[in-house]
Amino acid sequence: MSKDMKFLVVDDYSTMRRIIKNLLHDLGYANVTEADDGNTALPLLQNGSFDFLITDWNMPGMAGLDLLKAVRANDKLKKMPVLMLTAEAKREQIVEAAQAGVNGYVIKPFTAQTLKEKIDKILESRAVPA
Amino acid sequence: MTDTAALQQPTSEPDLFAQLASLTSNLRSALDRFRRDSRLNALAEKEIPDARQRLSHVLKMTDAAAHRTMDLVEKSGPPADRTAREAAALTVPWARFRGGKIAVAEYLDLIQRIDHFLAAARTDSETVRANLNEVMLAQDFQDLTGQIIRGVINLVTEVEVVLVDLSRLAGHDASVQAKTASDDIRGHGPAVPGVDHGGTVVQGQSDIDDLLSDLGI
């Protein structure tokens, strides 16, 4: 995966989307698109050629977990790396996200270093042939 | 007659007092109910819609402050980068000058570059400093939103008292209903100390990493 990767950042708060976008820019990923919930994200994912999805959980409209399930249920999208970036902190929820096929889980508030580590980890695991 | 009346008095007087007590009690509860009802009306018709407006205003203020702060941070990046980049570019010719290993033409060029660098670094640093001051001022929302939120907390407390009271009058059990599984799917929002989300809450990123690692992720 290169720095040309196309990211979709889904969060209902424009400030959080802006923070994530800035951090991704700092990491060298300049190709970042934003969506404010699952309902707006899903058509973008289906019609675009995104390489990586970063999504919040608690959003009006379609929540992040439902978006994750929709991505995994879609033939075109099912292998897309998905990082959950959320304030949801219940063990049961994290287990549920894992069972739904999440590739990484970062809890808010988070640091730039944590975000970098989790993205790198996901990309490294993708780079290694199974 | 007088004697008969005096004999009857001990039996009727307690009745009279009991009736009076009952009347007083009814009157008191009617007054209480009236007071509660009128307060409930005021809460429902005026204060709760007001609180909604006030909280919306808090959202707008925090959103504006966050964007203003990020604007200033983004504006500070380029001058800070410029200063660092030019300082780094001057390091090599400066080391040659310090070592007495610099040609005259390069020396003259270095002097010009340093002149330019000093002026630019000063301007850029002043820009960054001014932006930092603005960032600090952008945090003034905390005072105003804090006052608004405190007012809403007081209102919520008052509504709670009235609702518990009404619930008791209606003979309902006021114990809290358990959270449903659907809350987990929609999300609860940030974990708040002292608030029960109906499950175990992880304590930070390392807990999550351990949990995911156990699940093979």
Coordinates of C-alpha atoms in Angstrom, one line a residue:
Chain A
M1 CA 0.0 0.0 0.0
S2 CA 1.3 3.4 -0.9
K3 CA 0.8 6.9 0.3
D4 CA -1.6 7.4 -2.6
M5 CA -4.2 5.3 -0.7
K6 CA -7.7 6.7 -0.7
F7 CA -9.2 7.1 2.8
L8 CA -12.8 7.6 3.8
V9 CA -13.3 9.2 7.2
V10 CA -16.8 8.9 8.7
D11 CA -17.7 10.9 11.7
D12 CA -20.8 13.1 12.5
Y13 CA -18.6 15.8 14.0
S14 CA -16.8 18.0 11.4
T15 CA -14.2 18.9 14.0
M16 CA -13.2 15.2 14.5
R17 CA -13.2 14.6 10.7
R18 CA -10.9 17.6 10.4
I19 CA -8.5 16.3 13.1
I20 CA -8.3 12.9 11.5
K21 CA -7.8 14.4 8.1
N22 CA -5.0 16.6 9.4
L23 CA -3.3 13.6 11.1
L24 CA -3.6 11.5 8.0
H25 CA -2.0 14.4 6.0
D26 CA 0.9 14.5 8.5
L27 CA 1.3 10.7 8.0
G28 CA 1.6 11.4 4.2
Y29 CA -1.9 10.3 3.2
A30 CA -3.3 13.3 1.2
N31 CA -6.2 11.5 -0.4
V32 CA -8.9 11.8 2.2
T33 CA -12.7 12.0 1.7
E34 CA -15.2 12.7 4.5
A35 CA -18.7 11.5 5.3
D36 CA -20.9 12.3 8.2
D37 CA -22.6 9.0 8.8
G38 CA -23.1 5.4 7.4
N39 CA -25.9 6.5 5.1
T40 CA -23.7 9.0 3.3
A41 CA -20.6 6.8 3.5
L42 CA -22.0 3.7 1.9
P43 CA -22.8 5.1 -1.5
L44 CA -19.4 6.8 -1.5
L45 CA -17.8 3.5 -0.8
Q46 CA -19.8 1.6 -3.4
N47 CA -19.1 4.2 -6.1
G48 CA -15.6 5.1 -5.2
S49 CA -12.3 3.2 -5.1
F50 CA -11.4 3.6 -1.4
D51 CA -8.6 1.7 0.1
F52 CA -9.2 2.3 3.8
L53 CA -12.2 3.2 6.0
I54 CA -12.0 5.0 9.3
T55 CA -15.4 5.2 11.1
D56 CA -16.9 6.5 14.3
W57 CA -19.5 4.3 15.9
N58 CA -22.2 6.5 17.5
M59 CA -23.7 8.6 14.6
P60 CA -27.2 9.6 13.6
G61 CA -28.6 7.8 10.7
M62 CA -26.5 4.7 10.1
A63 CA -24.2 3.8 13.1
G64 CA -20.6 2.7 12.5
L65 CA -21.3 -0.9 13.4
D66 CA -24.1 -1.1 10.8
L67 CA -21.8 0.5 8.3
L68 CA -19.1 -2.1 9.1
K69 CA -21.6 -5.0 8.7
A70 CA -22.8 -3.5 5.4
V71 CA -19.2 -3.3 4.1
R72 CA -18.5 -6.9 5.1
A73 CA -21.8 -8.0 3.4
N74 CA -20.9 -6.3 0.1
D75 CA -18.9 -8.4 -2.4
K76 CA -17.0 -5.3 -3.7
L77 CA -16.1 -3.9 -0.3
K78 CA -15.9 -6.9 2.0
K79 CA -12.0 -7.0 2.1
M80 CA -11.6 -3.3 2.9
P81 CA -9.6 -2.5 6.0
V82 CA -11.9 -0.9 8.6
L83 CA -10.6 1.0 11.6
M84 CA -13.2 1.9 14.2
L85 CA -12.3 5.3 15.9
T86 CA -14.9 5.8 18.6
A87 CA -15.7 6.7 22.2
E88 CA -17.6 3.4 22.7
A89 CA -15.8 1.6 25.4
K90 CA -17.9 -1.4 26.5
R91 CA -16.2 -4.8 26.2
E92 CA -19.3 -6.3 24.7
Q93 CA -19.3 -3.7 21.9
I94 CA -15.6 -4.2 21.1
V95 CA -16.2 -7.9 20.9
E96 CA -19.2 -7.3 18.7
A97 CA -17.1 -5.0 16.4
A98 CA -14.4 -7.7 16.3
Q99 CA -17.0 -10.4 15.4
A100 CA -18.4 -8.1 12.7
G101 CA -14.9 -8.0 11.1
V102 CA -13.3 -4.8 12.3
N103 CA -9.5 -4.6 11.7
G104 CA -8.6 -2.1 14.4
Y105 CA -10.2 -0.2 17.2
V106 CA -9.0 3.1 18.6
I107 CA -10.7 4.7 21.6
K108 CA -11.3 8.4 21.8
P109 CA -9.6 10.5 23.0
F110 CA -6.7 9.2 21.0
T111 CA -3.1 10.3 20.1
A112 CA -1.6 10.8 16.7
Q113 CA 0.9 8.0 17.6
T114 CA -2.0 5.5 18.4
L115 CA -3.7 6.3 15.1
K116 CA -0.4 5.8 13.2
E117 CA 0.4 2.5 14.9
K118 CA -3.1 1.1 14.2
I119 CA -3.1 2.1 10.6
D120 CA 0.5 0.7 10.1
K121 CA -0.5 -2.5 11.9
I122 CA -3.5 -3.1 9.6
L123 CA -1.5 -2.3 6.5
E124 CA 1.4 -4.6 7.6
S125 CA -0.9 -7.4 8.2
R126 CA -2.4 -6.9 4.7
A127 CA 1.0 -6.8 3.1
V128 CA 1.9 -10.2 4.6
P129 CA 0.5 -13.0 2.4
A130 CA -1.8 -15.3 4.4
Chain B
M1 CA -79.8 19.8 78.4
T2 CA -76.4 21.2 79.3
D3 CA -75.5 18.0 81.0
T4 CA -76.5 16.0 78.0
A5 CA -74.6 18.2 75.6
A6 CA -71.5 18.0 77.8
L7 CA -71.9 14.2 77.8
Q8 CA -72.1 14.1 74.0
Q9 CA -69.1 16.4 73.4
P10 CA -66.3 13.9 74.1
T11 CA -67.7 11.5 71.3
S12 CA -68.2 14.2 68.6
E13 CA -65.1 16.3 69.2
P14 CA -62.6 13.7 68.0
D15 CA -64.8 13.2 64.9
L16 CA -64.7 16.8 64.2
F17 CA -60.9 17.0 64.7
A18 CA -60.5 13.9 62.4
Q19 CA -62.6 15.5 59.7
L20 CA -60.8 18.8 60.1
A21 CA -57.4 17.0 59.8
S22 CA -58.6 15.1 56.7
L23 CA -59.8 18.3 55.2
T24 CA -56.5 20.0 55.9
S25 CA -54.6 17.1 54.5
N26 CA -56.7 17.1 51.3
L27 CA -56.3 20.9 51.0
R28 CA -52.6 20.5 51.5
S29 CA -52.2 17.8 48.8
A30 CA -54.5 19.8 46.5
L31 CA -52.2 22.8 47.0
D32 CA -49.2 20.6 46.5
R33 CA -50.6 19.1 43.3
F34 CA -51.5 22.5 42.0
R35 CA -48.0 23.8 42.8
R36 CA -46.5 20.7 41.2
D37 CA -48.8 20.9 38.1
S38 CA -48.1 24.6 37.5
R39 CA -44.3 24.0 38.0
L40 CA -44.6 21.0 35.6
N41 CA -46.3 23.2 33.0
A42 CA -43.6 25.8 33.3
L43 CA -40.9 23.1 32.9
A44 CA -42.6 21.5 29.9
E45 CA -43.7 24.6 28.1
K46 CA -40.9 27.0 28.8
E47 CA -37.8 25.7 30.5
I48 CA -37.1 22.5 28.7
P49 CA -37.5 24.1 25.2
D50 CA -35.2 26.9 26.5
A51 CA -32.7 24.3 27.7
R52 CA -32.7 22.6 24.3
Q53 CA -31.9 26.0 22.7
R54 CA -29.2 26.6 25.2
L55 CA -27.6 23.2 24.6
S56 CA -27.8 23.8 20.8
H57 CA -26.0 27.1 21.4
V58 CA -23.3 25.2 23.4
L59 CA -22.8 22.8 20.5
K60 CA -22.4 25.8 18.1
M61 CA -20.0 27.5 20.4
T62 CA -17.8 24.5 20.9
D63 CA -17.9 23.7 17.2
A64 CA -16.9 27.3 16.3
A65 CA -14.1 27.3 18.9
A66 CA -12.7 24.0 17.7
H67 CA -12.7 25.1 14.1
R68 CA -11.1 28.5 15.0
T69 CA -8.4 26.7 16.9
M70 CA -7.7 24.3 14.0
D71 CA -7.7 27.2 11.5
L72 CA -5.0 28.9 13.6
V73 CA -3.0 25.7 14.0
E74 CA -3.1 25.1 10.3
K75 CA -2.0 28.7 9.7
S76 CA 0.9 28.2 12.1
G77 CA 2.3 25.1 10.4
P78 CA 3.8 26.8 7.2
P79 CA 5.7 29.6 9.0
A80 CA 7.1 27.1 11.6
D81 CA 8.1 24.7 8.8
R82 CA 9.7 27.5 6.8
T83 CA 11.9 28.5 9.7
A84 CA 12.9 25.0 10.4
R85 CA 13.6 24.2 6.8
E86 CA 15.7 27.4 6.2
A87 CA 17.6 26.9 9.5
A88 CA 18.4 23.3 8.4
A89 CA 19.5 24.5 4.9
L90 CA 21.9 27.0 6.5
T91 CA 23.6 24.5 8.8
V92 CA 26.0 23.1 6.2
P93 CA 27.4 26.4 4.8
W94 CA 27.5 27.8 8.3
A95 CA 29.6 24.8 9.5
R96 CA 31.9 25.4 6.5
F97 CA 32.2 29.0 7.5
R98 CA 32.9 28.1 11.1
G99 CA 35.6 25.7 10.0
G100 CA 37.2 28.4 7.8
K101 CA 36.5 26.3 4.7
I102 CA 34.3 28.6 2.8
A103 CA 34.9 30.3 -0.6
V104 CA 34.4 34.1 -0.8
A105 CA 31.5 33.8 -3.2
E106 CA 29.8 31.2 -0.9
Y107 CA 30.5 33.5 2.1
L108 CA 28.8 36.4 0.4
D109 CA 25.9 34.3 -0.5
L110 CA 25.7 33.0 3.1
I111 CA 25.7 36.5 4.5
Q112 CA 22.7 37.4 2.3
R113 CA 20.9 34.2 3.2
I114 CA 21.4 34.8 6.9
D115 CA 20.2 38.4 6.6
H116 CA 17.1 37.1 4.9
F117 CA 16.6 34.2 7.3
L118 CA 16.8 36.5 10.4
A119 CA 14.2 38.8 9.0
A120 CA 11.9 35.9 7.9
A121 CA 12.4 34.0 11.1
R122 CA 11.4 37.0 13.1
T123 CA 8.2 37.6 11.1
D124 CA 7.3 34.0 11.1
S125 CA 7.8 33.6 14.8
E126 CA 5.7 36.7 15.4
T127 CA 2.9 35.2 13.3
V128 CA 3.1 31.9 15.2
R129 CA 3.1 33.7 18.5
A130 CA 0.1 35.8 17.5
N131 CA -1.7 32.6 16.4
L132 CA -1.0 31.0 19.8
N133 CA -2.5 33.9 21.6
E134 CA -5.6 33.6 19.4
V135 CA -5.7 29.9 20.2
M136 CA -5.7 30.8 23.9
L137 CA -8.5 33.3 23.4
A138 CA -10.5 30.7 21.4
Q139 CA -10.8 28.7 24.7
D140 CA -13.0 31.4 26.2
F141 CA -16.1 29.3 25.2
Q142 CA -15.4 27.1 28.3
D143 CA -16.5 29.8 30.7
L144 CA -19.7 30.5 28.8
T145 CA -20.7 27.0 27.9
G146 CA -19.9 25.9 31.5
Q147 CA -22.4 28.4 32.8
I148 CA -25.0 27.3 30.4
I149 CA -24.4 23.6 31.1
R150 CA -24.5 24.2 34.8
G151 CA -27.9 25.8 34.4
V152 CA -29.2 22.9 32.4
I153 CA -27.9 20.4 35.1
N154 CA -29.9 22.3 37.7
L155 CA -33.0 22.1 35.5
V156 CA -32.5 18.4 35.0
T157 CA -32.2 17.9 38.7
E158 CA -35.5 19.8 39.2
V159 CA -37.2 17.7 36.5
E160 CA -35.9 14.6 38.1
V161 CA -37.5 15.5 41.5
V162 CA -40.9 16.3 39.9
L163 CA -40.9 13.1 37.8
V164 CA -39.9 10.9 40.8
D165 CA -42.7 12.6 42.8
L166 CA -45.2 12.0 40.0
S167 CA -44.1 8.5 39.5
R168 CA -44.6 7.7 43.2
L169 CA -48.0 9.3 43.1
A170 CA -48.9 7.1 40.2
G171 CA -47.7 4.1 42.3
H172 CA -44.9 3.2 39.9
D173 CA -41.6 1.7 40.9
A174 CA -39.0 4.3 40.2
S175 CA -36.1 1.9 39.9
V176 CA -34.0 2.3 36.7
Q177 CA -34.8 0.1 33.8
A178 CA -31.9 -2.0 32.5
K179 CA -30.2 -0.9 29.3
T180 CA -31.3 -2.8 26.3
A181 CA -29.0 -4.5 23.8
S182 CA -30.1 -2.1 21.1
D183 CA -28.2 0.7 22.9
D184 CA -25.1 -1.3 22.3
I185 CA -25.7 -1.3 18.6
R186 CA -26.5 2.5 18.3
G187 CA -23.7 3.4 20.7
H188 CA -23.7 5.0 24.1
G189 CA -21.3 7.8 23.6
P190 CA -18.2 8.4 25.7
A191 CA -18.0 6.5 29.0
V192 CA -18.7 8.9 31.8
P193 CA -17.4 8.2 35.4
G194 CA -20.4 7.3 37.6
V195 CA -22.7 6.5 34.8
D196 CA -23.7 2.9 34.3
H197 CA -23.6 1.8 30.7
G198 CA -24.8 -1.7 31.6
G199 CA -21.6 -3.5 31.1
T200 CA -17.8 -3.5 31.6
V201 CA -16.1 -0.5 30.3
V202 CA -12.5 -0.8 29.1
Q203 CA -9.8 1.4 30.7
G204 CA -8.0 2.9 27.7
Q205 CA -6.3 1.8 24.5
S206 CA -4.1 -0.8 26.1
D207 CA -7.2 -2.7 27.4
I208 CA -8.7 -2.7 23.9
D209 CA -5.4 -3.9 22.4
D210 CA -5.3 -6.8 24.9
L211 CA -8.9 -7.7 24.2
L212 CA -8.5 -7.6 20.4
S213 CA -5.3 -9.6 20.7
D214 CA -7.2 -12.3 22.6
L215 CA -9.7 -12.2 19.8
G216 CA -6.9 -12.7 17.2
I217 CA -6.9 -9.1 15.8

